[in-house]
Amino acid sequence: MNGKEFLDVLTSRKSIRRYKTDPVPDEMIDMILEAARWAPTGENYQPWRFIVIRDQETRNKIGELSKQGSGSRMTSWYCLNELQKRFEGIEDPEKRAGVLEFMYSGRVSEFCKQAPVIFAVIGDLRVGSVDVPYDLCAAMENMILQAHAMGLGSCWVYGPVASTRDAIRFKEILDIPTGMGDYKVLSYLAVGWPLEQRKHPRPKLPLEDMVYWEKFGNKERI
Amino acid sequence: MDQVKYCNEVLARVEELMFQELSGMAYWKCEFVGVDFIRSFDIQGKTVPEIVQSCAKVMQEAGLVSDVAYRTSKDGVMLKLTVRGCMHHGKEAHVKNEGIAPYICPVANMVLDQIHQKLKYETSYLFKDATDPENNRCLLYMALYETGDKIGCVSDWLEDDPDAQWLKNQPSQILAAADRKKK
């Protein structure tokens, strides 16, 4: 694969939240985990740990926690008229109302109930160096790209662990030690065969809006 | 030594650090800040007003605040606290001056914690912490869910709120990025 082909893998990925019921084969699950294992990690500490969850009951519990977490936050955002402002770019009022309801009901984060497999990504704070959260994010990105390269869809979901109280609940569902210095829960990755159309994703900001040369603010390539 | 000033300076630095690490998400993570204090008291109450009043009494007696007024929405989902004379006002003002919407309020956390513990409500974290240093007060908005099906019950919390106009000009964590983008 050359650089251009690799870039095509990157640019054709989008978050997938609707999945077919077909299971994800074990060898694909193993490849996703293998991709995570090769992520960059400070001083090679490899603090990441992964819990592979296929059990429907567990996924339902996590889905409910996600829904409750997102819904409880977004209900208050809506009631103070701030969620609406975030979505004022949607011109069709009916469509906008539907999107808003999808958000404040919490249904936006519930979909792991339908994903055939989810991966909880956690970090062992006792073995990690100073880089645990960043190492975990790098592992997560590798997993997402590996899944996408194999034709699977995935979505990085933060909903059930966004608040400290919910993060503890998430740990309890999965029997993860809850001591303050034990494990960090980053989030989970939902994976499955995409039901949504795979296409090049939402438009991105152009490079000139985000790249400076040599010094902050300098847009001229020197 | 001014211990309150020292405490607030320390906290403001920690908030700066948290904000650098987690940006707007930092305030989703801070709901336990301050709860150990209130858990050391036997807060009593069978309703939201009783819990709020009981917490406020403890905080007043300890010198954390001079006054806490509260208001709930008709459906009981919104809880608004108006806190005066809080020992952490200095910290909030410091953070606000740095361009960060204040996001850690021990007073709100204590009240939410006790509502959760004693009444078994689900609660949001503190949603809005609008600091008004000139008038030595903070307006705090948060959501309470007596049962899970109350999540998603929306209304306009600012409809009859006398502070609505002032609030519109206060920084918001969730809109900060969008506001910056527009500029």
mmCIF file of C-alpha atoms in Angstrom, chain A residues 67-88 101 104-106 130 133-134 158-159 161-169 184-186 205, chain B residues 21-22 25 27-32 39 77 112-113 116-117 122-125 127-128 141-143 145 150-158 167-168 170 172-175 178 181-182:
data_model
loop_
_atom_site.group_PDB
_atom_site.id
_atom_site.type_symbol
_atom_site.label_atom_id
_atom_site.label_comp_id
_atom_site.label_asym_id
_atom_site.label_seq_id
_atom_site.Cartn_x
_atom_site.Cartn_y
_atom_site.Cartn_z
ATOM 1 C CA LYS A 67 -28.286 6.781 26.913
ATOM 2 C CA GLN A 68 -28.797 8.040 30.434
ATOM 3 C CA GLY A 69 -25.462 9.853 30.492
ATOM 4 C CA SER A 70 -25.943 11.644 27.193
ATOM 5 C CA GLY A 71 -29.625 12.315 27.802
ATOM 6 C CA SER A 72 -29.130 13.780 31.257
ATOM 7 C CA ARG A 73 -26.489 16.168 29.950
ATOM 8 C CA MET A 74 -28.255 17.192 26.784
ATOM 9 C CA THR A 75 -31.643 17.713 28.407
ATOM 10 C CA SER A 76 -30.128 20.498 30.488
ATOM 11 C CA TRP A 77 -28.247 21.872 27.481
ATOM 12 C CA TYR A 78 -31.538 22.033 25.605
ATOM 13 C CA CYS A 79 -33.472 23.615 28.465
ATOM 14 C CA LEU A 80 -30.988 26.482 28.572
ATOM 15 C CA ASN A 81 -31.247 26.894 24.797
ATOM 16 C CA GLU A 82 -27.635 25.954 24.158
ATOM 17 C CA LEU A 83 -28.106 22.625 22.384
ATOM 18 C CA GLN A 84 -30.347 24.405 19.865
ATOM 19 C CA LYS A 85 -27.584 26.884 19.103
ATOM 20 C CA ARG A 86 -25.182 24.089 18.354
ATOM 21 C CA PHE A 87 -27.495 22.745 15.698
ATOM 22 C CA GLU A 88 -28.823 25.981 14.264
ATOM 23 C CA GLU A 101 -34.807 15.066 20.226
ATOM 24 C CA TYR A 104 -31.570 15.073 24.431
ATOM 25 C CA SER A 105 -33.395 11.754 24.719
ATOM 26 C CA GLY A 106 -29.964 10.137 24.888
ATOM 27 C CA VAL A 130 2.682 9.818 32.335
ATOM 28 C CA PRO A 133 -4.719 8.816 28.315
ATOM 29 C CA TYR A 134 -2.756 9.628 25.172
ATOM 30 C CA TYR A 158 -17.662 8.419 25.326
ATOM 31 C CA GLY A 159 -21.231 8.666 26.661
ATOM 32 C CA VAL A 161 -17.948 7.354 31.061
ATOM 33 C CA ALA A 162 -18.226 11.095 30.568
ATOM 34 C CA SER A 163 -19.024 11.866 34.171
ATOM 35 C CA THR A 164 -17.086 10.497 37.098
ATOM 36 C CA ARG A 165 -20.153 8.852 38.611
ATOM 37 C CA ASP A 166 -20.971 7.109 35.326
ATOM 38 C CA ALA A 167 -17.370 5.996 34.866
ATOM 39 C CA ILE A 168 -17.630 4.167 38.185
ATOM 40 C CA ARG A 169 -20.892 2.551 37.068
ATOM 41 C CA LYS A 184 -8.707 4.809 33.717
ATOM 42 C CA VAL A 185 -11.654 4.095 31.455
ATOM 43 C CA LEU A 186 -11.169 5.920 28.197
ATOM 44 C CA LEU A 205 -11.711 22.286 7.460
ATOM 45 C CA GLU B 21 -6.090 18.374 29.577
ATOM 46 C CA LEU B 22 -9.803 17.943 28.959
ATOM 47 C CA MET B 25 -15.155 18.174 29.018
ATOM 48 C CA TYR B 27 -16.551 20.075 33.927
ATOM 49 C CA TRP B 28 -18.162 16.696 33.261
ATOM 50 C CA LYS B 29 -15.495 15.148 35.424
ATOM 51 C CA CYS B 30 -15.663 17.250 38.537
ATOM 52 C CA GLU B 31 -18.916 16.248 40.172
ATOM 53 C CA PHE B 32 -17.203 14.772 43.239
ATOM 54 C CA ARG B 39 -20.905 13.518 53.352
ATOM 55 C CA VAL B 77 -36.278 18.870 36.378
ATOM 56 C CA LEU B 112 -26.425 17.219 43.795
ATOM 57 C CA ASP B 113 -24.578 14.523 45.681
ATOM 58 C CA HIS B 116 -28.586 11.586 44.506
ATOM 59 C CA GLN B 117 -27.684 9.793 47.715
ATOM 60 C CA GLU B 122 -30.311 10.853 38.739
ATOM 61 C CA THR B 123 -28.693 14.221 38.328
ATOM 62 C CA SER B 124 -26.711 15.977 35.689
ATOM 63 C CA TYR B 125 -23.460 17.509 36.780
ATOM 64 C CA PHE B 127 -24.584 22.503 33.825
ATOM 65 C CA LYS B 128 -24.055 26.199 34.133
ATOM 66 C CA TYR B 141 -28.276 25.489 36.858
ATOM 67 C CA MET B 142 -28.572 21.732 37.026
ATOM 68 C CA ALA B 143 -30.973 18.958 36.144
ATOM 69 C CA TYR B 145 -34.355 13.328 37.309
ATOM 70 C CA LYS B 150 -37.705 12.233 33.137
ATOM 71 C CA ILE B 151 -34.527 12.365 31.046
ATOM 72 C CA GLY B 152 -35.518 14.062 27.828
ATOM 73 C CA CYS B 153 -38.369 16.062 29.415
ATOM 74 C CA VAL B 154 -37.507 19.483 28.087
ATOM 75 C CA SER B 155 -38.844 22.946 28.794
ATOM 76 C CA ASP B 156 -37.553 26.501 28.679
ATOM 77 C CA TRP B 157 -35.797 27.036 31.980
ATOM 78 C CA LEU B 158 -35.298 30.710 31.305
ATOM 79 C CA LEU B 167 -27.191 34.909 31.600
ATOM 80 C CA LYS B 168 -27.177 35.221 27.818
ATOM 81 C CA GLN B 170 -22.146 34.678 30.197
ATOM 82 C CA SER B 172 -20.772 28.742 28.014
ATOM 83 C CA GLN B 173 -18.570 25.694 27.840
ATOM 84 C CA ILE B 174 -20.554 23.911 25.200
ATOM 85 C CA LEU B 175 -20.882 26.969 22.996
ATOM 86 C CA ALA B 178 -18.928 27.533 18.176
ATOM 87 C CA LYS B 181 -15.640 29.795 15.184
ATOM 88 C CA LYS B 182 -18.171 32.517 14.345
#
